[in-house]
Amino acid sequence: MTEKPTKPLKGGRPQYRPTIKERVTVEQMKFCGESDNIIARALGIDADTMRKHFAEELENGYANRRRELVGYLFEAASQKNVAAIKKLEEMGRVASSVEAAKDRETRSTKEEKLGKKDQRQATANSVSGKFAVPTPPKLVVHNK
Protein backbone atom coordinates (compact mmCIF):
# COMPACT_ATOMS: atom_id res chain seq x y z
CA MET A 1 0.00 0.00 0.00
CA THR A 2 1.48 3.38 -1.01
CA GLU A 3 0.95 6.38 1.15
CA LYS A 4 0.03 9.72 -0.29
CA PRO A 5 2.70 12.38 0.26
CA THR A 6 1.43 15.08 2.57
CA LYS A 7 2.00 18.77 2.04
CA PRO A 8 4.31 20.36 4.53
CA LEU A 9 2.38 22.44 7.02
CA LYS A 10 2.88 26.15 6.85
CA GLY A 11 3.95 27.51 10.16
CA GLY A 12 3.35 30.90 11.67
CA ARG A 13 0.59 33.40 11.44
CA PRO A 14 -1.68 33.78 8.43
CA GLN A 15 -0.97 36.80 6.25
CA TYR A 16 -2.66 40.03 7.31
CA ARG A 17 -5.71 40.96 5.20
CA PRO A 18 -6.97 44.55 5.59
CA THR A 19 -10.70 45.25 5.61
CA ILE A 20 -12.46 48.15 3.91
CA LYS A 21 -13.31 49.62 7.32
CA GLU A 22 -9.59 49.59 8.25
CA ARG A 23 -8.71 51.27 4.94
CA VAL A 24 -11.20 54.06 5.68
CA THR A 25 -9.81 54.39 9.21
CA VAL A 26 -6.26 54.78 7.87
CA GLU A 27 -7.39 57.50 5.42
CA GLN A 28 -9.29 59.35 8.13
CA MET A 29 -6.43 59.23 10.62
CA LYS A 30 -3.90 60.29 7.98
CA PHE A 31 -6.16 63.23 7.08
CA CYS A 32 -6.16 64.28 10.73
CA GLY A 33 -2.34 64.27 10.74
CA GLU A 34 -1.66 61.16 12.80
CA SER A 35 1.74 59.49 12.47
CA ASP A 36 2.19 56.05 10.95
CA ASN A 37 3.04 54.57 14.36
CA ILE A 38 -0.15 55.92 15.96
CA ILE A 39 -2.30 54.63 13.08
CA ALA A 40 -0.67 51.19 13.26
CA ARG A 41 -1.19 51.07 17.02
CA ALA A 42 -4.88 51.96 16.55
CA LEU A 43 -5.24 49.06 14.10
CA GLY A 44 -3.30 46.69 16.37
CA ILE A 45 -0.63 45.90 13.79
CA ASP A 46 3.05 46.66 13.27
CA ALA A 47 3.94 49.90 11.47
CA ASP A 48 5.81 47.99 8.73
CA THR A 49 2.79 45.75 8.14
CA MET A 50 0.62 48.84 7.88
CA ARG A 51 2.98 50.50 5.37
CA LYS A 52 2.96 47.31 3.29
CA HIS A 53 -0.81 46.79 3.17
CA PHE A 54 -2.01 50.40 3.31
CA ALA A 55 0.51 52.12 1.02
CA GLU A 56 -2.21 53.63 -1.19
CA GLU A 57 -4.19 54.98 1.76
CA LEU A 58 -1.10 56.43 3.43
CA GLU A 59 0.06 58.15 0.24
CA ASN A 60 -3.30 59.44 -0.99
CA GLY A 61 -5.45 59.39 2.15
CA TYR A 62 -5.16 63.11 2.80
CA ALA A 63 -5.97 64.03 -0.79
CA ASN A 64 -8.94 61.65 -0.95
CA ARG A 65 -10.50 62.96 2.25
CA ARG A 66 -9.83 66.58 1.25
CA ARG A 67 -11.53 65.96 -2.10
CA GLU A 68 -14.51 64.46 -0.29
CA LEU A 69 -14.83 67.46 2.05
CA VAL A 70 -14.55 69.98 -0.77
CA GLY A 71 -17.26 68.05 -2.61
CA TYR A 72 -19.52 68.31 0.43
CA LEU A 73 -18.83 72.04 0.63
CA PHE A 74 -19.75 72.60 -3.02
CA GLU A 75 -22.88 70.49 -2.61
CA ALA A 76 -23.95 72.50 0.43
CA ALA A 77 -23.13 75.79 -1.31
CA SER A 78 -25.24 74.79 -4.32
CA GLN A 79 -28.16 74.36 -1.91
CA LYS A 80 -27.69 77.99 -0.80
CA ASN A 81 -25.93 77.19 2.51
CA VAL A 82 -24.41 80.55 3.43
CA ALA A 83 -21.72 79.10 5.73
CA ALA A 84 -20.53 76.78 2.94
CA ILE A 85 -20.51 79.64 0.44
CA LYS A 86 -18.42 81.79 2.79
CA LYS A 87 -15.98 78.94 3.48
CA LEU A 88 -15.51 78.26 -0.25
CA GLU A 89 -14.98 81.95 -0.92
CA GLU A 90 -12.38 82.09 1.87
CA MET A 91 -10.63 78.98 0.54
CA GLY A 92 -10.52 80.54 -2.92
CA ARG A 93 -8.98 83.75 -1.59
CA VAL A 94 -6.36 81.86 0.40
CA ALA A 95 -5.46 79.70 -2.59
CA SER A 96 -5.11 82.69 -4.91
CA SER A 97 -2.95 84.59 -2.39
CA VAL A 98 -0.68 81.56 -2.01
CA GLU A 99 -0.30 81.37 -5.79
CA ALA A 100 0.44 85.09 -5.96
CA ALA A 101 3.12 84.72 -3.26
CA LYS A 102 4.71 81.82 -5.17
CA ASP A 103 4.74 83.90 -8.36
CA ARG A 104 6.43 86.82 -6.57
CA GLU A 105 9.00 84.46 -5.09
CA THR A 106 9.89 82.92 -8.44
CA ARG A 107 10.16 86.35 -10.05
CA SER A 108 12.48 87.62 -7.30
CA THR A 109 14.73 84.55 -7.42
CA LYS A 110 15.34 84.76 -11.17
CA GLU A 111 18.80 85.93 -12.09
CA GLU A 112 19.06 89.58 -12.88
CA LYS A 113 20.08 90.26 -16.44
CA LEU A 114 23.72 91.32 -16.66
CA GLY A 115 24.73 94.49 -18.44
CA LYS A 116 27.21 94.52 -21.34
CA LYS A 117 30.25 95.25 -19.19
CA ASP A 118 29.33 92.59 -16.62
CA GLN A 119 28.79 90.03 -19.41
CA ARG A 120 32.21 90.82 -20.89
CA GLN A 121 33.88 90.55 -17.48
CA ALA A 122 32.19 87.22 -16.76
CA THR A 123 33.24 85.92 -20.18
CA ALA A 124 36.84 87.06 -19.62
CA ASN A 125 36.95 85.34 -16.22
CA SER A 126 35.66 82.08 -17.65
CA VAL A 127 38.24 81.74 -20.46
CA SER A 128 40.00 78.42 -20.39
CA GLY A 129 42.35 76.42 -22.53
CA LYS A 130 45.17 77.93 -24.60
CA PHE A 131 44.19 81.54 -23.94
CA ALA A 132 43.50 81.25 -20.22
CA VAL A 133 45.40 83.40 -17.79
CA PRO A 134 48.26 81.30 -16.40
CA THR A 135 48.14 80.44 -12.75
CA PRO A 136 50.76 82.19 -10.63
CA PRO A 137 53.68 80.12 -9.36
CA LYS A 138 53.40 78.56 -5.92
CA LEU A 139 55.84 80.02 -3.45
CA VAL A 140 57.62 77.90 -0.91
CA VAL A 141 58.16 79.84 2.30
CA HIS A 142 60.08 78.55 5.30
CA ASN A 143 59.43 80.62 8.38
CA LYS A 144 61.90 79.20 10.86
mmCIF file with all atom_site columns, C-alpha atoms in Angstrom:
data_model
loop_
_atom_site.group_PDB
_atom_site.id
_atom_site.type_symbol
_atom_site.label_atom_id
_atom_site.label_alt_id
_atom_site.label_comp_id
_atom_site.label_asym_id
_atom_site.label_entity_id
_atom_site.label_seq_id
_atom_site.pdbx_PDB_ins_code
_atom_site.Cartn_x
_atom_site.Cartn_y
_atom_site.Cartn_z
_atom_site.occupancy
_atom_site.B_iso_or_equiv
_atom_site.pdbx_formal_charge
_atom_site.auth_seq_id
_atom_site.auth_comp_id
_atom_site.auth_asym_id
_atom_site.auth_atom_id
_atom_site.pdbx_PDB_model_num
ATOM 1   C CA . MET A 1 1   ? 0.000   0.000  0.000   1.00 0.00 ? 1   MET A CA 1
ATOM 2   C CA . THR A 1 2   ? 1.481   3.380  -1.013  1.00 0.00 ? 2   THR A CA 1
ATOM 3   C CA . GLU A 1 3   ? 0.953   6.378  1.153   1.00 0.00 ? 3   GLU A CA 1
ATOM 4   C CA . LYS A 1 4   ? 0.026   9.725  -0.288  1.00 0.00 ? 4   LYS A CA 1
ATOM 5   C CA . PRO A 1 5   ? 2.699   12.376 0.260   1.00 0.00 ? 5   PRO A CA 1
ATOM 6   C CA . THR A 1 6   ? 1.428   15.079 2.575   1.00 0.00 ? 6   THR A CA 1
ATOM 7   C CA . LYS A 1 7   ? 2.003   18.774 2.039   1.00 0.00 ? 7   LYS A CA 1
ATOM 8   C CA . PRO A 1 8   ? 4.314   20.363 4.530   1.00 0.00 ? 8   PRO A CA 1
ATOM 9   C CA . LEU A 1 9   ? 2.376   22.444 7.021   1.00 0.00 ? 9   LEU A CA 1
ATOM 10  C CA . LYS A 1 10  ? 2.875   26.146 6.845   1.00 0.00 ? 10  LYS A CA 1
ATOM 11  C CA . GLY A 1 11  ? 3.954   27.513 10.161  1.00 0.00 ? 11  GLY A CA 1
ATOM 12  C CA . GLY A 1 12  ? 3.352   30.903 11.671  1.00 0.00 ? 12  GLY A CA 1
ATOM 13  C CA . ARG A 1 13  ? 0.587   33.399 11.444  1.00 0.00 ? 13  ARG A CA 1
ATOM 14  C CA . PRO A 1 14  ? -1.680  33.777 8.431   1.00 0.00 ? 14  PRO A CA 1
ATOM 15  C CA . GLN A 1 15  ? -0.966  36.797 6.248   1.00 0.00 ? 15  GLN A CA 1
ATOM 16  C CA . TYR A 1 16  ? -2.665  40.033 7.312   1.00 0.00 ? 16  TYR A CA 1
ATOM 17  C CA . ARG A 1 17  ? -5.711  40.959 5.195   1.00 0.00 ? 17  ARG A CA 1
ATOM 18  C CA . PRO A 1 18  ? -6.968  44.546 5.591   1.00 0.00 ? 18  PRO A CA 1
ATOM 19  C CA . THR A 1 19  ? -10.699 45.251 5.609   1.00 0.00 ? 19  THR A CA 1
ATOM 20  C CA . ILE A 1 20  ? -12.457 48.153 3.911   1.00 0.00 ? 20  ILE A CA 1
ATOM 21  C CA . LYS A 1 21  ? -13.307 49.618 7.316   1.00 0.00 ? 21  LYS A CA 1
ATOM 22  C CA . GLU A 1 22  ? -9.595  49.590 8.246   1.00 0.00 ? 22  GLU A CA 1
ATOM 23  C CA . ARG A 1 23  ? -8.710  51.271 4.942   1.00 0.00 ? 23  ARG A CA 1
ATOM 24  C CA . VAL A 1 24  ? -11.200 54.062 5.676   1.00 0.00 ? 24  VAL A CA 1
ATOM 25  C CA . THR A 1 25  ? -9.810  54.389 9.210   1.00 0.00 ? 25  THR A CA 1
ATOM 26  C CA . VAL A 1 26  ? -6.258  54.784 7.868   1.00 0.00 ? 26  VAL A CA 1
ATOM 27  C CA . GLU A 1 27  ? -7.385  57.499 5.420   1.00 0.00 ? 27  GLU A CA 1
ATOM 28  C CA . GLN A 1 28  ? -9.286  59.354 8.133   1.00 0.00 ? 28  GLN A CA 1
ATOM 29  C CA . MET A 1 29  ? -6.435  59.231 10.624  1.00 0.00 ? 29  MET A CA 1
ATOM 30  C CA . LYS A 1 30  ? -3.900  60.292 7.978   1.00 0.00 ? 30  LYS A CA 1
ATOM 31  C CA . PHE A 1 31  ? -6.161  63.226 7.077   1.00 0.00 ? 31  PHE A CA 1
ATOM 32  C CA . CYS A 1 32  ? -6.157  64.276 10.735  1.00 0.00 ? 32  CYS A CA 1
ATOM 33  C CA . GLY A 1 33  ? -2.345  64.272 10.743  1.00 0.00 ? 33  GLY A CA 1
ATOM 34  C CA . GLU A 1 34  ? -1.665  61.161 12.795  1.00 0.00 ? 34  GLU A CA 1
ATOM 35  C CA . SER A 1 35  ? 1.742   59.490 12.473  1.00 0.00 ? 35  SER A CA 1
ATOM 36  C CA . ASP A 1 36  ? 2.187   56.046 10.950  1.00 0.00 ? 36  ASP A CA 1
ATOM 37  C CA . ASN A 1 37  ? 3.038   54.571 14.357  1.00 0.00 ? 37  ASN A CA 1
ATOM 38  C CA . ILE A 1 38  ? -0.155  55.918 15.958  1.00 0.00 ? 38  ILE A CA 1
ATOM 39  C CA . ILE A 1 39  ? -2.301  54.633 13.081  1.00 0.00 ? 39  ILE A CA 1
ATOM 40  C CA . ALA A 1 40  ? -0.672  51.187 13.264  1.00 0.00 ? 40  ALA A CA 1
ATOM 41  C CA . ARG A 1 41  ? -1.193  51.068 17.017  1.00 0.00 ? 41  ARG A CA 1
ATOM 42  C CA . ALA A 1 42  ? -4.875  51.960 16.552  1.00 0.00 ? 42  ALA A CA 1
ATOM 43  C CA . LEU A 1 43  ? -5.236  49.061 14.098  1.00 0.00 ? 43  LEU A CA 1
ATOM 44  C CA . GLY A 1 44  ? -3.301  46.693 16.369  1.00 0.00 ? 44  GLY A CA 1
ATOM 45  C CA . ILE A 1 45  ? -0.627  45.897 13.793  1.00 0.00 ? 45  ILE A CA 1
ATOM 46  C CA . ASP A 1 46  ? 3.048   46.658 13.273  1.00 0.00 ? 46  ASP A CA 1
ATOM 47  C CA . ALA A 1 47  ? 3.937   49.896 11.467  1.00 0.00 ? 47  ALA A CA 1
ATOM 48  C CA . ASP A 1 48  ? 5.814   47.989 8.731   1.00 0.00 ? 48  ASP A CA 1
ATOM 49  C CA . THR A 1 49  ? 2.791   45.750 8.138   1.00 0.00 ? 49  THR A CA 1
ATOM 50  C CA . MET A 1 50  ? 0.619   48.842 7.876   1.00 0.00 ? 50  MET A CA 1
ATOM 51  C CA . ARG A 1 51  ? 2.980   50.498 5.375   1.00 0.00 ? 51  ARG A CA 1
ATOM 52  C CA . LYS A 1 52  ? 2.955   47.314 3.288   1.00 0.00 ? 52  LYS A CA 1
ATOM 53  C CA . HIS A 1 53  ? -0.811  46.788 3.170   1.00 0.00 ? 53  HIS A CA 1
ATOM 54  C CA . PHE A 1 54  ? -2.013  50.405 3.310   1.00 0.00 ? 54  PHE A CA 1
ATOM 55  C CA . ALA A 1 55  ? 0.515   52.124 1.024   1.00 0.00 ? 55  ALA A CA 1
ATOM 56  C CA . GLU A 1 56  ? -2.207  53.632 -1.190  1.00 0.00 ? 56  GLU A CA 1
ATOM 57  C CA . GLU A 1 57  ? -4.189  54.982 1.755   1.00 0.00 ? 57  GLU A CA 1
ATOM 58  C CA . LEU A 1 58  ? -1.097  56.429 3.425   1.00 0.00 ? 58  LEU A CA 1
ATOM 59  C CA . GLU A 1 59  ? 0.057   58.145 0.242   1.00 0.00 ? 59  GLU A CA 1
ATOM 60  C CA . ASN A 1 60  ? -3.302  59.437 -0.991  1.00 0.00 ? 60  ASN A CA 1
ATOM 61  C CA . GLY A 1 61  ? -5.446  59.391 2.148   1.00 0.00 ? 61  GLY A CA 1
ATOM 62  C CA . TYR A 1 62  ? -5.162  63.109 2.804   1.00 0.00 ? 62  TYR A CA 1
ATOM 63  C CA . ALA A 1 63  ? -5.968  64.034 -0.794  1.00 0.00 ? 63  ALA A CA 1
ATOM 64  C CA . ASN A 1 64  ? -8.938  61.646 -0.952  1.00 0.00 ? 64  ASN A CA 1
ATOM 65  C CA . ARG A 1 65  ? -10.504 62.963 2.246   1.00 0.00 ? 65  ARG A CA 1
ATOM 66  C CA . ARG A 1 66  ? -9.827  66.577 1.246   1.00 0.00 ? 66  ARG A CA 1
ATOM 67  C CA . ARG A 1 67  ? -11.528 65.961 -2.102  1.00 0.00 ? 67  ARG A CA 1
ATOM 68  C CA . GLU A 1 68  ? -14.507 64.461 -0.287  1.00 0.00 ? 68  GLU A CA 1
ATOM 69  C CA . LEU A 1 69  ? -14.834 67.464 2.049   1.00 0.00 ? 69  LEU A CA 1
ATOM 70  C CA . VAL A 1 70  ? -14.551 69.978 -0.772  1.00 0.00 ? 70  VAL A CA 1
ATOM 71  C CA . GLY A 1 71  ? -17.257 68.053 -2.614  1.00 0.00 ? 71  GLY A CA 1
ATOM 72  C CA . TYR A 1 72  ? -19.524 68.306 0.429   1.00 0.00 ? 72  TYR A CA 1
ATOM 73  C CA . LEU A 1 73  ? -18.826 72.045 0.633   1.00 0.00 ? 73  LEU A CA 1
ATOM 74  C CA . PHE A 1 74  ? -19.752 72.602 -3.018  1.00 0.00 ? 74  PHE A CA 1
ATOM 75  C CA . GLU A 1 75  ? -22.877 70.486 -2.606  1.00 0.00 ? 75  GLU A CA 1
ATOM 76  C CA . ALA A 1 76  ? -23.951 72.502 0.433   1.00 0.00 ? 76  ALA A CA 1
ATOM 77  C CA . ALA A 1 77  ? -23.129 75.788 -1.315  1.00 0.00 ? 77  ALA A CA 1
ATOM 78  C CA . SER A 1 78  ? -25.236 74.793 -4.320  1.00 0.00 ? 78  SER A CA 1
ATOM 79  C CA . GLN A 1 79  ? -28.155 74.359 -1.909  1.00 0.00 ? 79  GLN A CA 1
ATOM 80  C CA . LYS A 1 80  ? -27.686 77.995 -0.797  1.00 0.00 ? 80  LYS A CA 1
ATOM 81  C CA . ASN A 1 81  ? -25.931 77.185 2.512   1.00 0.00 ? 81  ASN A CA 1
ATOM 82  C CA . VAL A 1 82  ? -24.410 80.549 3.428   1.00 0.00 ? 82  VAL A CA 1
ATOM 83  C CA . ALA A 1 83  ? -21.724 79.100 5.727   1.00 0.00 ? 83  ALA A CA 1
ATOM 84  C CA . ALA A 1 84  ? -20.531 76.778 2.943   1.00 0.00 ? 84  ALA A CA 1
ATOM 85  C CA . ILE A 1 85  ? -20.509 79.639 0.438   1.00 0.00 ? 85  ILE A CA 1
ATOM 86  C CA . LYS A 1 86  ? -18.419 81.789 2.792   1.00 0.00 ? 86  LYS A CA 1
ATOM 87  C CA . LYS A 1 87  ? -15.977 78.940 3.477   1.00 0.00 ? 87  LYS A CA 1
ATOM 88  C CA . LEU A 1 88  ? -15.510 78.257 -0.247  1.00 0.00 ? 88  LEU A CA 1
ATOM 89  C CA . GLU A 1 89  ? -14.978 81.953 -0.916  1.00 0.00 ? 89  GLU A CA 1
ATOM 90  C CA . GLU A 1 90  ? -12.380 82.091 1.871   1.00 0.00 ? 90  GLU A CA 1
ATOM 91  C CA . MET A 1 91  ? -10.626 78.976 0.544   1.00 0.00 ? 91  MET A CA 1
ATOM 92  C CA . GLY A 1 92  ? -10.523 80.541 -2.923  1.00 0.00 ? 92  GLY A CA 1
ATOM 93  C CA . ARG A 1 93  ? -8.982  83.749 -1.594  1.00 0.00 ? 93  ARG A CA 1
ATOM 94  C CA . VAL A 1 94  ? -6.360  81.863 0.398   1.00 0.00 ? 94  VAL A CA 1
ATOM 95  C CA . ALA A 1 95  ? -5.455  79.698 -2.594  1.00 0.00 ? 95  ALA A CA 1
ATOM 96  C CA . SER A 1 96  ? -5.108  82.692 -4.907  1.00 0.00 ? 96  SER A CA 1
ATOM 97  C CA . SER A 1 97  ? -2.950  84.585 -2.393  1.00 0.00 ? 97  SER A CA 1
ATOM 98  C CA . VAL A 1 98  ? -0.678  81.555 -2.009  1.00 0.00 ? 98  VAL A CA 1
ATOM 99  C CA . GLU A 1 99  ? -0.302  81.366 -5.793  1.00 0.00 ? 99  GLU A CA 1
ATOM 100 C CA . ALA A 1 100 ? 0.443   85.095 -5.961  1.00 0.00 ? 100 ALA A CA 1
ATOM 101 C CA . ALA A 1 101 ? 3.121   84.721 -3.264  1.00 0.00 ? 101 ALA A CA 1
ATOM 102 C CA . LYS A 1 102 ? 4.713   81.816 -5.167  1.00 0.00 ? 102 LYS A CA 1
ATOM 103 C CA . ASP A 1 103 ? 4.736   83.904 -8.364  1.00 0.00 ? 103 ASP A CA 1
ATOM 104 C CA . ARG A 1 104 ? 6.426   86.821 -6.566  1.00 0.00 ? 104 ARG A CA 1
ATOM 105 C CA . GLU A 1 105 ? 8.996   84.457 -5.086  1.00 0.00 ? 105 GLU A CA 1
ATOM 106 C CA . THR A 1 106 ? 9.886   82.918 -8.437  1.00 0.00 ? 106 THR A CA 1
ATOM 107 C CA . ARG A 1 107 ? 10.164  86.351 -10.047 1.00 0.00 ? 107 ARG A CA 1
ATOM 108 C CA . SER A 1 108 ? 12.475  87.617 -7.298  1.00 0.00 ? 108 SER A CA 1
ATOM 109 C CA . THR A 1 109 ? 14.726  84.546 -7.416  1.00 0.00 ? 109 THR A CA 1
ATOM 110 C CA . LYS A 1 110 ? 15.342  84.755 -11.166 1.00 0.00 ? 110 LYS A CA 1
ATOM 111 C CA . GLU A 1 111 ? 18.804  85.932 -12.091 1.00 0.00 ? 111 GLU A CA 1
ATOM 112 C CA . GLU A 1 112 ? 19.063  89.576 -12.876 1.00 0.00 ? 112 GLU A CA 1
ATOM 113 C CA . LYS A 1 113 ? 20.081  90.261 -16.442 1.00 0.00 ? 113 LYS A CA 1
ATOM 114 C CA . LEU A 1 114 ? 23.720  91.317 -16.656 1.00 0.00 ? 114 LEU A CA 1
ATOM 115 C CA . GLY A 1 115 ? 24.725  94.493 -18.445 1.00 0.00 ? 115 GLY A CA 1
ATOM 116 C CA . LYS A 1 116 ? 27.214  94.522 -21.337 1.00 0.00 ? 116 LYS A CA 1
ATOM 117 C CA . LYS A 1 117 ? 30.255  95.249 -19.188 1.00 0.00 ? 117 LYS A CA 1
ATOM 118 C CA . ASP A 1 118 ? 29.326  92.593 -16.625 1.00 0.00 ? 118 ASP A CA 1
ATOM 119 C CA . GLN A 1 119 ? 28.793  90.034 -19.407 1.00 0.00 ? 119 GLN A CA 1
ATOM 120 C CA . ARG A 1 120 ? 32.211  90.815 -20.893 1.00 0.00 ? 120 ARG A CA 1
ATOM 121 C CA . GLN A 1 121 ? 33.881  90.554 -17.482 1.00 0.00 ? 121 GLN A CA 1
ATOM 122 C CA . ALA A 1 122 ? 32.190  87.217 -16.760 1.00 0.00 ? 122 ALA A CA 1
ATOM 123 C CA . THR A 1 123 ? 33.240  85.916 -20.175 1.00 0.00 ? 123 THR A CA 1
ATOM 124 C CA . ALA A 1 124 ? 36.838  87.060 -19.616 1.00 0.00 ? 124 ALA A CA 1
ATOM 125 C CA . ASN A 1 125 ? 36.948  85.343 -16.220 1.00 0.00 ? 125 ASN A CA 1
ATOM 126 C CA . SER A 1 126 ? 35.663  82.081 -17.653 1.00 0.00 ? 126 SER A CA 1
ATOM 127 C CA . VAL A 1 127 ? 38.240  81.740 -20.460 1.00 0.00 ? 127 VAL A CA 1
ATOM 128 C CA . SER A 1 128 ? 40.004  78.416 -20.386 1.00 0.00 ? 128 SER A CA 1
ATOM 129 C CA . GLY A 1 129 ? 42.355  76.420 -22.529 1.00 0.00 ? 129 GLY A CA 1
ATOM 130 C CA . LYS A 1 130 ? 45.169  77.934 -24.596 1.00 0.00 ? 130 LYS A CA 1
ATOM 131 C CA . PHE A 1 131 ? 44.186  81.542 -23.938 1.00 0.00 ? 131 PHE A CA 1
ATOM 132 C CA . ALA A 1 132 ? 43.499  81.245 -20.215 1.00 0.00 ? 132 ALA A CA 1
ATOM 133 C CA . VAL A 1 133 ? 45.397  83.405 -17.792 1.00 0.00 ? 133 VAL A CA 1
ATOM 134 C CA . PRO A 1 134 ? 48.259  81.301 -16.404 1.00 0.00 ? 134 PRO A CA 1
ATOM 135 C CA . THR A 1 135 ? 48.144  80.442 -12.749 1.00 0.00 ? 135 THR A CA 1
ATOM 136 C CA . PRO A 1 136 ? 50.763  82.186 -10.627 1.00 0.00 ? 136 PRO A CA 1
ATOM 137 C CA . PRO A 1 137 ? 53.677  80.121 -9.364  1.00 0.00 ? 137 PRO A CA 1
ATOM 138 C CA . LYS A 1 138 ? 53.397  78.565 -5.923  1.00 0.00 ? 138 LYS A CA 1
ATOM 139 C CA . LEU A 1 139 ? 55.838  80.024 -3.450  1.00 0.00 ? 139 LEU A CA 1
ATOM 140 C CA . VAL A 1 140 ? 57.616  77.902 -0.908  1.00 0.00 ? 140 VAL A CA 1
ATOM 141 C CA . VAL A 1 141 ? 58.157  79.844 2.297   1.00 0.00 ? 141 VAL A CA 1
ATOM 142 C CA . HIS A 1 142 ? 60.083  78.553 5.300   1.00 0.00 ? 142 HIS A CA 1
ATOM 143 C CA . ASN A 1 143 ? 59.432  80.621 8.379   1.00 0.00 ? 143 ASN A CA 1
ATOM 144 C CA . LYS A 1 144 ? 61.897  79.197 10.859  1.00 0.00 ? 144 LYS A CA 1
#
